[in-house]
Amino acid sequence: MVDYVTIWGISSRDISWVFAQLHLNLAAFVIAVPTFALIVEIIGFKTGDERYDNLAKDFARLITISLSLTSILGAIFLFVIIVLYPKFFSYFSQIFGGTMVFYAMLFFGEFIAAYLYYYGWDRLKNKKLLHIFIGFFLNSFGIAIMFVANAWVTFMMMPSGVKETGELYSLWEAINNPGWWPLNVHRLIANLAFGGAIVAAYAASNFLSAENEKEREYYDWMGYVGNFIAVSALIPLPFAGYWFGLEIYKYDQQMGITLMGGVLSWLWILQAIIIGVIFLGINYYLWIGMERIEGAERYRKYVPALLLVMTICFIIWFTPHSLVASLEEARKIGATLHPILSVLGIMTAKNTVVNIMILSTFLSFIIYRRSGKIPITSWARLGNFIFFSIIAVVAGYIIFLGIRGYFVETTVRINYSMYQVLAVLFVFIVCTPLDVAIYRKSNVIGSIKWGHMPPRSQYMLIVIAVSFTWLMGLMGFARSSSRLNWHVYKIMEDTSHSAFVPSLGYAAKIVSLITIIFFIMIGVIFFLTKMLEHRQEEKFKFIKE
Amino acid sequence: MEVKTGEKRTIRIFNPFFISGFLLVFIYLVLKFGIHPPIPSSLIAMYMGIIIFAIILYISSSESIFQEFLHPINLFLTLDRLKVPRTVIGIFIPLILGFWSYQMALPKYEPPAGLRTIHPAPPDEISVKDEKIVLSKANNPFRGDEVEKYKKEGWEIYFSRCMPCHGDNLNGNGHWAKRINPIPINFRDPGTIAMMPESFIFWRVAKGGMGLPDEGAPWDSAMPVWEHDLSAEEIWKVVLFIYEETGFQPKKWQ
């Protein structure tokens, strides 16, 4: 058996890279959408508010076509691996052959559940619990499929359950390798963020092409919900990422350094820029959304301060530790590390500003929520004082730990990042219910005028979705490249002529190509979905209320 | 304060268009000339990109500010009396862009700026004087009850071998430092040895610049290969001295 096959002189790695990432992007979308379709459906069922049911059905409408396209891409990807990497696939099927059969059965189950879920929507209108039950099964199948695939990719990074020669001695250990659960959790949350952003982009494109006011109102609301889901999932995502990174370091320190401090370290600067754009974009969408709420003018004065804080945090976040400098510039600096800027380049500064950015985004949400209301609760002033005192104290605590992080040993500093995260979570847990309680009794001075958004707000939703997609591609490259010249890390070496880590510039081009192809596909899905759409007047009922 | 432009059209001096323009110029000047040593142009470009993005977001996040921002542009493009300056600007902008493109396309004799990884991933194991050392498991053998004694021995080695480049204050400012590019590392910077385990530093001292992997640009380091002159014990002692003298705790392998 030959080890590698090349077709038409095209790099086998690039072909498999493109198909793997495209499949992954669509799969993430297909796993995420049923999750929030089900959540929104349950909200609609519990509250009896039909607009949620209609929205959930709109989400579900996207599933069937996406699922077909995902499975076609998955099949192409499988053929690509079998044809181009025969020796690797032979070894891999010896290890995971059983799980591959299980994987195919799960896919079969997901297809049945997906079609039952969408096409049974109207028929099971009076048997909502049964329909929700089908939705639960659909989600279970989707998540199980992802877990199986995660076991394969994390085994390639952190092989377990095999001898040094590569022979399998425990399938369970191979599946339950150190990276499996962190990646399961990380991808589950990331899928929600990504799916929310894509749904928001779908709503934005429909908003921009809306033919009447009612459509604009509906898609404005849908975009808001999609964006809200994306933000809610984005905020805990870094914590799952830390866990995954920690497991990589624990498994193999060398791989951890390669990923975070070595050849791939510059990739994190790009990541910081993209996430910074996402954060600023999300806040921008909220600030611009306040324009459609009467009474929001009262909070407008806080926007410059929030933007200033976020911009400073953003700049600190992407300031690299070592600089790209010309020879002349390097001579002027006198070293590769700039004495002032290198201080901003290390993790204690980064962790601090990320947490402050999350807190600022939380504050943007709070002022958005409060825009059209005036609390009449007797203890509102005291409540507000406590509310903002908590945020101020926590922000001070995060900055204090960030500064102190420079003066303590590394093992202590690593714990600080956890304290900072916990402090932010504390704000969410305490301040969110406090805000709800303060505004439980309130005078509504202005309702949200859905549909009254300028087109630029919708373009921002599309920018956010594109940024998420590009980011996923970049992180996929990081994860795969951390294996360096190994198919299965330190078990099965990549001996092909592509066994090197491509440059960041080349990776950026491939990731951009994938992003473009993905959005063309998404465009086709949106177009086909729209063709299938038989809109009912009831969908717009909520607007009259 | 308002400036009359005739035809009952006025522009406020504190118009967002002028404020943002002033802000951009001010921030650029601060970044370019206000920080020493100077910031590389690649980073200034990134900073300015983000600041322009943030300003655009702020201006367009409110319809009234957005319209106010557009107002001077609209007036400039439509007022008859501004026809001459409009024509001048219309010619000037493409000329500037053309000149800029020409400058960018000109061949340069300076080597291109490169991405050098300061802390590349070390190999699994290294061999020093035929002794195999697994870096992820190696600990400094001189950390124990007699740290002060070994620190003193490390001090002697440091001052005979390392001081000319890394300086008597360990801040990378030795008397040869200015003749080396890039200059020797500053051990007192919290972003250097404090971020690394001791065995990483051992590896760097033993194998020197030539022992760096490609990502660390071995052709771009003047660090000698000290295993030719020092024993493994002597290298461990000098590593001990550097940490003890700076007060940094080595990072532990996780």
PDB file of N, CA, C and O in Angstrom, chain A residues 249 253-254 258 261-263 266 284 288 291 300 307 311 314-315 318-319 321-322 324 326-329 334 336 338 341 409-410 414 456 490, chain B residues 37-38 41-43 46-47 50 54 57-58 60-63 110 113 115 117-119 121-124 181-183 191 194 215 249 251 253-254:
ATOM      1  N   TYR A 249      -1.052  21.263  27.799  1.00  0.00           N
ATOM      2  CA  TYR A 249       0.204  21.443  28.544  1.00  0.00           C
ATOM      3  C   TYR A 249       0.491  20.232  29.428  1.00  0.00           C
ATOM      4  O   TYR A 249       1.620  19.770  29.535  1.00  0.00           O
ATOM      5  N   GLN A 253       4.188  19.125  27.383  1.00  0.00           N
ATOM      6  CA  GLN A 253       4.617  20.520  27.554  1.00  0.00           C
ATOM      7  C   GLN A 253       5.110  21.117  26.242  1.00  0.00           C
ATOM      8  O   GLN A 253       4.848  22.272  25.922  1.00  0.00           O
ATOM      9  N   GLN A 254       5.802  20.271  25.458  1.00  0.00           N
ATOM     10  CA  GLN A 254       6.379  20.748  24.200  1.00  0.00           C
ATOM     11  C   GLN A 254       5.275  21.203  23.240  1.00  0.00           C
ATOM     12  O   GLN A 254       5.387  22.238  22.586  1.00  0.00           O
ATOM     13  N   THR A 258       4.718  24.940  21.767  1.00  0.00           N
ATOM     14  CA  THR A 258       4.586  25.140  20.314  1.00  0.00           C
ATOM     15  C   THR A 258       3.346  25.973  20.013  1.00  0.00           C
ATOM     16  O   THR A 258       3.352  26.887  19.208  1.00  0.00           O
ATOM     17  N   GLY A 261       3.623  29.565  22.784  1.00  0.00           N
ATOM     18  CA  GLY A 261       4.789  30.442  22.870  1.00  0.00           C
ATOM     19  C   GLY A 261       5.757  30.252  21.732  1.00  0.00           C
ATOM     20  O   GLY A 261       6.691  31.014  21.568  1.00  0.00           O
ATOM     21  N   GLY A 262       5.531  29.229  20.932  1.00  0.00           N
ATOM     22  CA  GLY A 262       6.486  28.907  19.887  1.00  0.00           C
ATOM     23  C   GLY A 262       6.020  29.342  18.516  1.00  0.00           C
ATOM     24  O   GLY A 262       5.530  30.455  18.329  1.00  0.00           O
ATOM     25  N   VAL A 263       6.152  28.397  17.588  1.00  0.00           N
ATOM     26  CA  VAL A 263       5.931  28.731  16.183  1.00  0.00           C
ATOM     27  C   VAL A 263       4.504  29.247  15.915  1.00  0.00           C
ATOM     28  O   VAL A 263       4.283  30.027  14.996  1.00  0.00           O
ATOM     29  N   TRP A 266       2.173  33.593  17.149  1.00  0.00           N
ATOM     30  CA  TRP A 266       1.676  34.784  16.453  1.00  0.00           C
ATOM     31  C   TRP A 266       0.224  34.654  16.038  1.00  0.00           C
ATOM     32  O   TRP A 266      -0.471  35.643  15.816  1.00  0.00           O
ATOM     33  N   TYR A 284     -21.381  47.506  19.398  1.00  0.00           N
ATOM     34  CA  TYR A 284     -21.870  48.484  18.417  1.00  0.00           C
ATOM     35  C   TYR A 284     -23.330  48.187  18.073  1.00  0.00           C
ATOM     36  O   TYR A 284     -24.168  49.095  18.014  1.00  0.00           O
ATOM     37  N   ILE A 288     -26.282  50.846  18.716  1.00  0.00           N
ATOM     38  CA  ILE A 288     -27.102  51.328  17.604  1.00  0.00           C
ATOM     39  C   ILE A 288     -28.555  50.893  17.825  1.00  0.00           C
ATOM     40  O   ILE A 288     -29.491  51.603  17.450  1.00  0.00           O
ATOM     41  N   GLU A 291     -30.955  53.190  19.660  1.00  0.00           N
ATOM     42  CA  GLU A 291     -31.573  54.284  18.901  1.00  0.00           C
ATOM     43  C   GLU A 291     -33.062  54.025  18.654  1.00  0.00           C
ATOM     44  O   GLU A 291     -33.823  54.942  18.394  1.00  0.00           O
ATOM     45  N   ARG A 300     -26.966  57.281  26.518  1.00  0.00           N
ATOM     46  CA  ARG A 300     -26.055  57.513  25.409  1.00  0.00           C
ATOM     47  C   ARG A 300     -24.695  58.046  25.896  1.00  0.00           C
ATOM     48  O   ARG A 300     -23.648  57.729  25.323  1.00  0.00           O
ATOM     49  N   LEU A 307     -16.730  52.585  24.985  1.00  0.00           N
ATOM     50  CA  LEU A 307     -15.931  52.377  23.774  1.00  0.00           C
ATOM     51  C   LEU A 307     -14.447  52.618  24.064  1.00  0.00           C
ATOM     52  O   LEU A 307     -13.593  51.847  23.601  1.00  0.00           O
ATOM     53  N   THR A 311     -11.625  49.863  23.609  1.00  0.00           N
ATOM     54  CA  THR A 311     -10.549  50.072  22.630  1.00  0.00           C
ATOM     55  C   THR A 311      -9.180  49.912  23.301  1.00  0.00           C
ATOM     56  O   THR A 311      -8.283  49.272  22.753  1.00  0.00           O
ATOM     57  N   PHE A 314      -8.652  46.295  23.882  1.00  0.00           N
ATOM     58  CA  PHE A 314      -8.397  45.641  22.600  1.00  0.00           C
ATOM     59  C   PHE A 314      -6.928  45.839  22.205  1.00  0.00           C
ATOM     60  O   PHE A 314      -6.226  44.889  21.825  1.00  0.00           O
ATOM     61  N   ILE A 315      -6.462  47.076  22.341  1.00  0.00           N
ATOM     62  CA  ILE A 315      -5.080  47.390  21.946  1.00  0.00           C
ATOM     63  C   ILE A 315      -4.083  46.615  22.810  1.00  0.00           C
ATOM     64  O   ILE A 315      -3.118  46.046  22.310  1.00  0.00           O
ATOM     65  N   PHE A 318      -3.983  42.793  21.775  1.00  0.00           N
ATOM     66  CA  PHE A 318      -3.244  42.314  20.598  1.00  0.00           C
ATOM     67  C   PHE A 318      -1.825  42.850  20.518  1.00  0.00           C
ATOM     68  O   PHE A 318      -1.129  42.599  19.533  1.00  0.00           O
ATOM     69  N   THR A 319      -1.376  43.564  21.552  1.00  0.00           N
ATOM     70  CA  THR A 319       0.030  43.987  21.534  1.00  0.00           C
ATOM     71  C   THR A 319       0.920  42.757  21.709  1.00  0.00           C
ATOM     72  O   THR A 319       0.840  42.076  22.729  1.00  0.00           O
ATOM     73  N   HIS A 321       4.150  40.264  22.335  1.00  0.00           N
ATOM     74  CA  HIS A 321       5.268  40.283  23.280  1.00  0.00           C
ATOM     75  C   HIS A 321       6.558  40.659  22.552  1.00  0.00           C
ATOM     76  O   HIS A 321       7.306  41.511  22.996  1.00  0.00           O
ATOM     77  N   SER A 322       6.782  40.003  21.415  1.00  0.00           N
ATOM     78  CA  SER A 322       7.948  40.366  20.600  1.00  0.00           C
ATOM     79  C   SER A 322       7.425  41.023  19.327  1.00  0.00           C
ATOM     80  O   SER A 322       6.422  40.596  18.777  1.00  0.00           O
ATOM     81  N   VAL A 324       7.325  42.838  15.429  1.00  0.00           N
ATOM     82  CA  VAL A 324       7.832  42.732  14.060  1.00  0.00           C
ATOM     83  C   VAL A 324       8.466  44.079  13.750  1.00  0.00           C
ATOM     84  O   VAL A 324       7.767  45.065  13.560  1.00  0.00           O
ATOM     85  N   SER A 326      11.695  46.295  11.698  1.00  0.00           N
ATOM     86  CA  SER A 326      12.772  46.277  10.702  1.00  0.00           C
ATOM     87  C   SER A 326      14.092  46.397  11.458  1.00  0.00           C
ATOM     88  O   SER A 326      14.110  46.725  12.652  1.00  0.00           O
ATOM     89  N   LEU A 327      15.179  46.154  10.744  1.00  0.00           N
ATOM     90  CA  LEU A 327      16.486  46.194  11.394  1.00  0.00           C
ATOM     91  C   LEU A 327      16.738  47.565  12.048  1.00  0.00           C
ATOM     92  O   LEU A 327      17.199  47.660  13.180  1.00  0.00           O
ATOM     93  N   GLU A 328      16.364  48.603  11.296  1.00  0.00           N
ATOM     94  CA  GLU A 328      16.580  49.959  11.792  1.00  0.00           C
ATOM     95  C   GLU A 328      15.755  50.201  13.066  1.00  0.00           C
ATOM     96  O   GLU A 328      16.254  50.745  14.066  1.00  0.00           O
ATOM     97  N   GLU A 329      14.491  49.757  13.013  1.00  0.00           N
ATOM     98  CA  GLU A 329      13.617  49.936  14.187  1.00  0.00           C
ATOM     99  C   GLU A 329      14.132  49.122  15.365  1.00  0.00           C
ATOM    100  O   GLU A 329      14.139  49.597  16.507  1.00  0.00           O
ATOM    101  N   GLY A 334      16.689  48.637  20.533  1.00  0.00           N
ATOM    102  CA  GLY A 334      17.828  48.099  21.262  1.00  0.00           C
ATOM    103  C   GLY A 334      17.628  46.650  21.667  1.00  0.00           C
ATOM    104  O   GLY A 334      18.474  46.049  22.293  1.00  0.00           O
ATOM    105  N   THR A 336      14.771  42.916  20.962  1.00  0.00           N
ATOM    106  CA  THR A 336      13.569  42.402  20.303  1.00  0.00           C
ATOM    107  C   THR A 336      12.350  42.726  21.147  1.00  0.00           C
ATOM    108  O   THR A 336      11.240  42.852  20.641  1.00  0.00           O
ATOM    109  N   HIS A 338      10.321  45.288  23.364  1.00  0.00           N
ATOM    110  CA  HIS A 338      10.209  46.719  23.661  1.00  0.00           C
ATOM    111  C   HIS A 338      10.018  46.872  25.165  1.00  0.00           C
ATOM    112  O   HIS A 338       9.180  46.185  25.757  1.00  0.00           O
ATOM    113  N   LEU A 341       6.187  48.142  25.705  1.00  0.00           N
ATOM    114  CA  LEU A 341       5.117  47.339  25.101  1.00  0.00           C
ATOM    115  C   LEU A 341       5.217  45.860  25.445  1.00  0.00           C
ATOM    116  O   LEU A 341       4.197  45.164  25.490  1.00  0.00           O
ATOM    117  N   GLU A 409       5.265  34.589  41.315  1.00  0.00           N
ATOM    118  CA  GLU A 409       5.775  33.506  40.489  1.00  0.00           C
ATOM    119  C   GLU A 409       4.661  32.910  39.619  1.00  0.00           C
ATOM    120  O   GLU A 409       3.474  33.100  39.902  1.00  0.00           O
ATOM    121  N   THR A 410       5.096  32.200  38.590  1.00  0.00           N
ATOM    122  CA  THR A 410       4.155  31.755  37.558  1.00  0.00           C
ATOM    123  C   THR A 410       3.029  30.907  38.103  1.00  0.00           C
ATOM    124  O   THR A 410       1.877  31.057  37.691  1.00  0.00           O
ATOM    125  N   ILE A 414      -0.880  31.837  37.415  1.00  0.00           N
ATOM    126  CA  ILE A 414      -1.855  31.010  36.698  1.00  0.00           C
ATOM    127  C   ILE A 414      -3.168  30.979  37.494  1.00  0.00           C
ATOM    128  O   ILE A 414      -4.256  31.067  36.937  1.00  0.00           O
ATOM    129  N   ARG A 456     -26.599  49.602   8.380  1.00  0.00           N
ATOM    130  CA  ARG A 456     -25.232  49.313   8.855  1.00  0.00           C
ATOM    131  C   ARG A 456     -25.222  48.383  10.064  1.00  0.00           C
ATOM    132  O   ARG A 456     -24.271  47.638  10.271  1.00  0.00           O
ATOM    133  N   LYS A 490       3.488  11.666  17.921  1.00  0.00           N
ATOM    134  CA  LYS A 490       4.568  10.797  18.389  1.00  0.00           C
ATOM    135  C   LYS A 490       4.252   9.309  18.261  1.00  0.00           C
ATOM    136  O   LYS A 490       4.886   8.474  18.906  1.00  0.00           O
TER     137      LYS A 490
ATOM    138  N   PRO B  37      11.774  53.806  23.774  1.00  0.00           N
ATOM    139  CA  PRO B  37      12.196  53.763  22.380  1.00  0.00           C
ATOM    140  C   PRO B  37      10.995  53.692  21.424  1.00  0.00           C
ATOM    141  O   PRO B  37       9.908  53.267  21.850  1.00  0.00           O
ATOM    142  N   PRO B  38      11.174  54.098  20.177  1.00  0.00           N
ATOM    143  CA  PRO B  38      10.025  54.197  19.274  1.00  0.00           C
ATOM    144  C   PRO B  38       9.341  52.849  18.997  1.00  0.00           C
ATOM    145  O   PRO B  38       9.971  51.802  19.052  1.00  0.00           O
ATOM    146  N   SER B  41       6.808  50.542  13.091  1.00  0.00           N
ATOM    147  CA  SER B  41       5.708  51.055  12.253  1.00  0.00           C
ATOM    148  C   SER B  41       4.607  50.014  12.064  1.00  0.00           C
ATOM    149  O   SER B  41       3.434  50.362  11.918  1.00  0.00           O
ATOM    150  N   SER B  42       4.982  48.711  12.075  1.00  0.00           N
ATOM    151  CA  SER B  42       3.951  47.672  11.893  1.00  0.00           C
ATOM    152  C   SER B  42       2.920  47.752  13.023  1.00  0.00           C
ATOM    153  O   SER B  42       1.717  47.605  12.801  1.00  0.00           O
ATOM    154  N   LEU B  43       3.410  48.017  14.227  1.00  0.00           N
ATOM    155  CA  LEU B  43       2.488  48.072  15.371  1.00  0.00           C
ATOM    156  C   LEU B  43       1.680  49.376  15.360  1.00  0.00           C
ATOM    157  O   LEU B  43       0.480  49.368  15.680  1.00  0.00           O
ATOM    158  N   MET B  46      -1.160  48.882  13.132  1.00  0.00           N
ATOM    159  CA  MET B  46      -2.231  48.077  13.759  1.00  0.00           C
ATOM    160  C   MET B  46      -3.024  48.926  14.757  1.00  0.00           C
ATOM    161  O   MET B  46      -4.258  48.876  14.791  1.00  0.00           O
ATOM    162  N   TYR B  47      -2.314  49.691  15.570  1.00  0.00           N
ATOM    163  CA  TYR B  47      -2.990  50.539  16.556  1.00  0.00           C
ATOM    164  C   TYR B  47      -3.922  51.537  15.859  1.00  0.00           C
ATOM    165  O   TYR B  47      -5.079  51.716  16.254  1.00  0.00           O
ATOM    166  N   ILE B  50      -7.116  50.006  14.523  1.00  0.00           N
ATOM    167  CA  ILE B  50      -8.137  49.760  15.553  1.00  0.00           C
ATOM    168  C   ILE B  50      -8.789  51.081  15.987  1.00  0.00           C
ATOM    169  O   ILE B  50     -10.012  51.149  16.190  1.00  0.00           O
ATOM    170  N   ALA B  54     -12.633  52.053  15.822  1.00  0.00           N
ATOM    171  CA  ALA B  54     -13.419  52.445  17.001  1.00  0.00           C
ATOM    172  C   ALA B  54     -14.116  53.785  16.762  1.00  0.00           C
ATOM    173  O   ALA B  54     -15.296  53.963  17.126  1.00  0.00           O
ATOM    174  N   LEU B  57     -17.045  53.318  14.519  1.00  0.00           N
ATOM    175  CA  LEU B  57     -18.142  52.687  15.260  1.00  0.00           C
ATOM    176  C   LEU B  57     -18.890  53.738  16.086  1.00  0.00           C
ATOM    177  O   LEU B  57     -20.129  53.755  16.114  1.00  0.00           O
ATOM    178  N   TYR B  58     -18.122  54.583  16.766  1.00  0.00           N
ATOM    179  CA  TYR B  58     -18.778  55.571  17.623  1.00  0.00           C
ATOM    180  C   TYR B  58     -19.635  56.523  16.792  1.00  0.00           C
ATOM    181  O   TYR B  58     -20.804  56.765  17.115  1.00  0.00           O
ATOM    182  N   SER B  60     -20.943  56.163  13.837  1.00  0.00           N
ATOM    183  CA  SER B  60     -22.105  55.586  13.151  1.00  0.00           C
ATOM    184  C   SER B  60     -23.073  54.896  14.109  1.00  0.00           C
ATOM    185  O   SER B  60     -24.110  54.383  13.684  1.00  0.00           O
ATOM    186  N   SER B  61     -22.744  54.880  15.411  1.00  0.00           N
ATOM    187  CA  SER B  61     -23.668  54.227  16.344  1.00  0.00           C
ATOM    188  C   SER B  61     -24.848  55.129  16.701  1.00  0.00           C
ATOM    189  O   SER B  61     -25.795  54.692  17.348  1.00  0.00           O
ATOM    190  N   SER B  62     -24.790  56.396  16.295  1.00  0.00           N
ATOM    191  CA  SER B  62     -25.915  57.300  16.543  1.00  0.00           C
ATOM    192  C   SER B  62     -26.209  58.065  15.246  1.00  0.00           C
ATOM    193  O   SER B  62     -25.295  58.633  14.635  1.00  0.00           O
ATOM    194  N   GLU B  63     -27.465  58.031  14.857  1.00  0.00           N
ATOM    195  CA  GLU B  63     -27.843  58.644  13.578  1.00  0.00           C
ATOM    196  C   GLU B  63     -27.532  60.144  13.578  1.00  0.00           C
ATOM    197  O   GLU B  63     -27.035  60.678  12.577  1.00  0.00           O
ATOM    198  N   GLU B 110      17.051  46.975   2.935  1.00  0.00           N
ATOM    199  CA  GLU B 110      16.979  46.505   4.318  1.00  0.00           C
ATOM    200  C   GLU B 110      16.331  45.118   4.346  1.00  0.00           C
ATOM    201  O   GLU B 110      15.381  44.876   3.598  1.00  0.00           O
ATOM    202  N   ALA B 113      11.299  42.711   7.803  1.00  0.00           N
ATOM    203  CA  ALA B 113      11.028  42.400   9.210  1.00  0.00           C
ATOM    204  C   ALA B 113      10.520  40.968   9.298  1.00  0.00           C
ATOM    205  O   ALA B 113       9.727  40.540   8.470  1.00  0.00           O
ATOM    206  N   LEU B 115       9.150  37.454  11.673  1.00  0.00           N
ATOM    207  CA  LEU B 115       8.507  36.998  12.911  1.00  0.00           C
ATOM    208  C   LEU B 115       9.479  36.035  13.588  1.00  0.00           C
ATOM    209  O   LEU B 115       9.628  34.913  13.162  1.00  0.00           O
ATOM    210  N   THR B 117      10.419  33.868  16.798  1.00  0.00           N
ATOM    211  CA  THR B 117       9.838  33.341  18.029  1.00  0.00           C
ATOM    212  C   THR B 117      10.887  33.386  19.125  1.00  0.00           C
ATOM    213  O   THR B 117      11.935  32.748  19.011  1.00  0.00           O
ATOM    214  N   ILE B 118      10.586  34.161  20.150  1.00  0.00           N
ATOM    215  CA  ILE B 118      11.575  34.353  21.214  1.00  0.00           C
ATOM    216  C   ILE B 118      11.689  33.095  22.088  1.00  0.00           C
ATOM    217  O   ILE B 118      12.754  32.722  22.528  1.00  0.00           O
ATOM    218  N   HIS B 119      10.551  32.479  22.328  1.00  0.00           N
ATOM    219  CA  HIS B 119      10.558  31.278  23.179  1.00  0.00           C
ATOM    220  C   HIS B 119      10.071  30.076  22.382  1.00  0.00           C
ATOM    221  O   HIS B 119       8.936  29.647  22.546  1.00  0.00           O
ATOM    222  N   ALA B 121       9.539  26.177  21.100  1.00  0.00           N
ATOM    223  CA  ALA B 121       9.361  24.936  21.861  1.00  0.00           C
ATOM    224  C   ALA B 121      10.689  24.187  21.904  1.00  0.00           C
ATOM    225  O   ALA B 121      11.342  24.011  20.875  1.00  0.00           O
ATOM    226  N   PRO B 122      11.114  23.755  23.103  1.00  0.00           N
ATOM    227  CA  PRO B 122      12.374  23.011  23.200  1.00  0.00           C
ATOM    228  C   PRO B 122      12.194  21.567  22.717  1.00  0.00           C
ATOM    229  O   PRO B 122      11.072  21.068  22.670  1.00  0.00           O
ATOM    230  N   PRO B 123      13.277  20.891  22.376  1.00  0.00           N
ATOM    231  CA  PRO B 123      13.148  19.472  22.030  1.00  0.00           C
ATOM    232  C   PRO B 123      12.826  18.648  23.282  1.00  0.00           C
ATOM    233  O   PRO B 123      12.961  19.143  24.403  1.00  0.00           O
ATOM    234  N   ASP B 124      12.414  17.411  23.069  1.00  0.00           N
ATOM    235  CA  ASP B 124      12.100  16.528  24.202  1.00  0.00           C
ATOM    236  C   ASP B 124      13.316  16.319  25.092  1.00  0.00           C
ATOM    237  O   ASP B 124      13.253  16.436  26.293  1.00  0.00           O
ATOM    238  N   ASN B 181      23.162  42.322  17.588  1.00  0.00           N
ATOM    239  CA  ASN B 181      21.779  42.527  17.154  1.00  0.00           C
ATOM    240  C   ASN B 181      21.127  41.175  16.863  1.00  0.00           C
ATOM    241  O   ASN B 181      21.604  40.460  15.995  1.00  0.00           O
ATOM    242  N   PRO B 182      20.032  40.806  17.539  1.00  0.00           N
ATOM    243  CA  PRO B 182      19.386  41.533  18.627  1.00  0.00           C
ATOM    244  C   PRO B 182      20.224  41.503  19.902  1.00  0.00           C
ATOM    245  O   PRO B 182      20.995  40.574  20.079  1.00  0.00           O
ATOM    246  N   ILE B 183      20.031  42.531  20.749  1.00  0.00           N
ATOM    247  CA  ILE B 183      20.883  42.624  21.937  1.00  0.00           C
ATOM    248  C   ILE B 183      20.526  41.503  22.919  1.00  0.00           C
ATOM    249  O   ILE B 183      19.439  40.934  22.857  1.00  0.00           O
ATOM    250  N   GLY B 191       9.019  39.254  31.424  1.00  0.00           N
ATOM    251  CA  GLY B 191       8.577  38.465  30.264  1.00  0.00           C
ATOM    252  C   GLY B 191       9.635  37.513  29.753  1.00  0.00           C
ATOM    253  O   GLY B 191       9.450  36.905  28.710  1.00  0.00           O
ATOM    254  N   ALA B 194      11.289  34.547  33.790  1.00  0.00           N
ATOM    255  CA  ALA B 194      10.180  34.272  34.723  1.00  0.00           C
ATOM    256  C   ALA B 194       9.085  33.455  34.046  1.00  0.00           C
ATOM    257  O   ALA B 194       8.269  32.817  34.712  1.00  0.00           O
ATOM    258  N   GLU B 215      12.272  28.314  13.734  1.00  0.00           N
ATOM    259  CA  GLU B 215      11.326  29.369  14.098  1.00  0.00           C
ATOM    260  C   GLU B 215      11.971  30.433  14.986  1.00  0.00           C
ATOM    261  O   GLU B 215      11.522  31.566  15.049  1.00  0.00           O
ATOM    262  N   GLN B 249      10.946  33.266  40.211  1.00  0.00           N
ATOM    263  CA  GLN B 249      10.799  31.829  40.414  1.00  0.00           C
ATOM    264  C   GLN B 249      10.666  31.171  39.045  1.00  0.00           C
ATOM    265  O   GLN B 249       9.881  31.638  38.219  1.00  0.00           O
ATOM    266  N   LYS B 251       9.348  28.896  36.136  1.00  0.00           N
ATOM    267  CA  LYS B 251       8.037  28.292  35.894  1.00  0.00           C
ATOM    268  C   LYS B 251       8.180  26.778  36.054  1.00  0.00           C
ATOM    269  O   LYS B 251       9.197  26.201  35.674  1.00  0.00           O
ATOM    270  N   TRP B 253       7.116  22.879  35.252  1.00  0.00           N
ATOM    271  CA  TRP B 253       6.466  22.073  34.212  1.00  0.00           C
ATOM    272  C   TRP B 253       5.122  21.649  34.751  1.00  0.00           C
ATOM    273  O   TRP B 253       5.016  21.209  35.879  1.00  0.00           O
ATOM    274  N   GLN B 254       4.081  21.793  33.940  1.00  0.00           N
ATOM    275  CA  GLN B 254       2.740  21.489  34.461  1.00  0.00           C
ATOM    276  C   GLN B 254       2.385  20.037  34.224  1.00  0.00           C
ATOM    277  O   GLN B 254       2.869  19.413  33.323  1.00  0.00           O
TER     278      GLN B 254
END
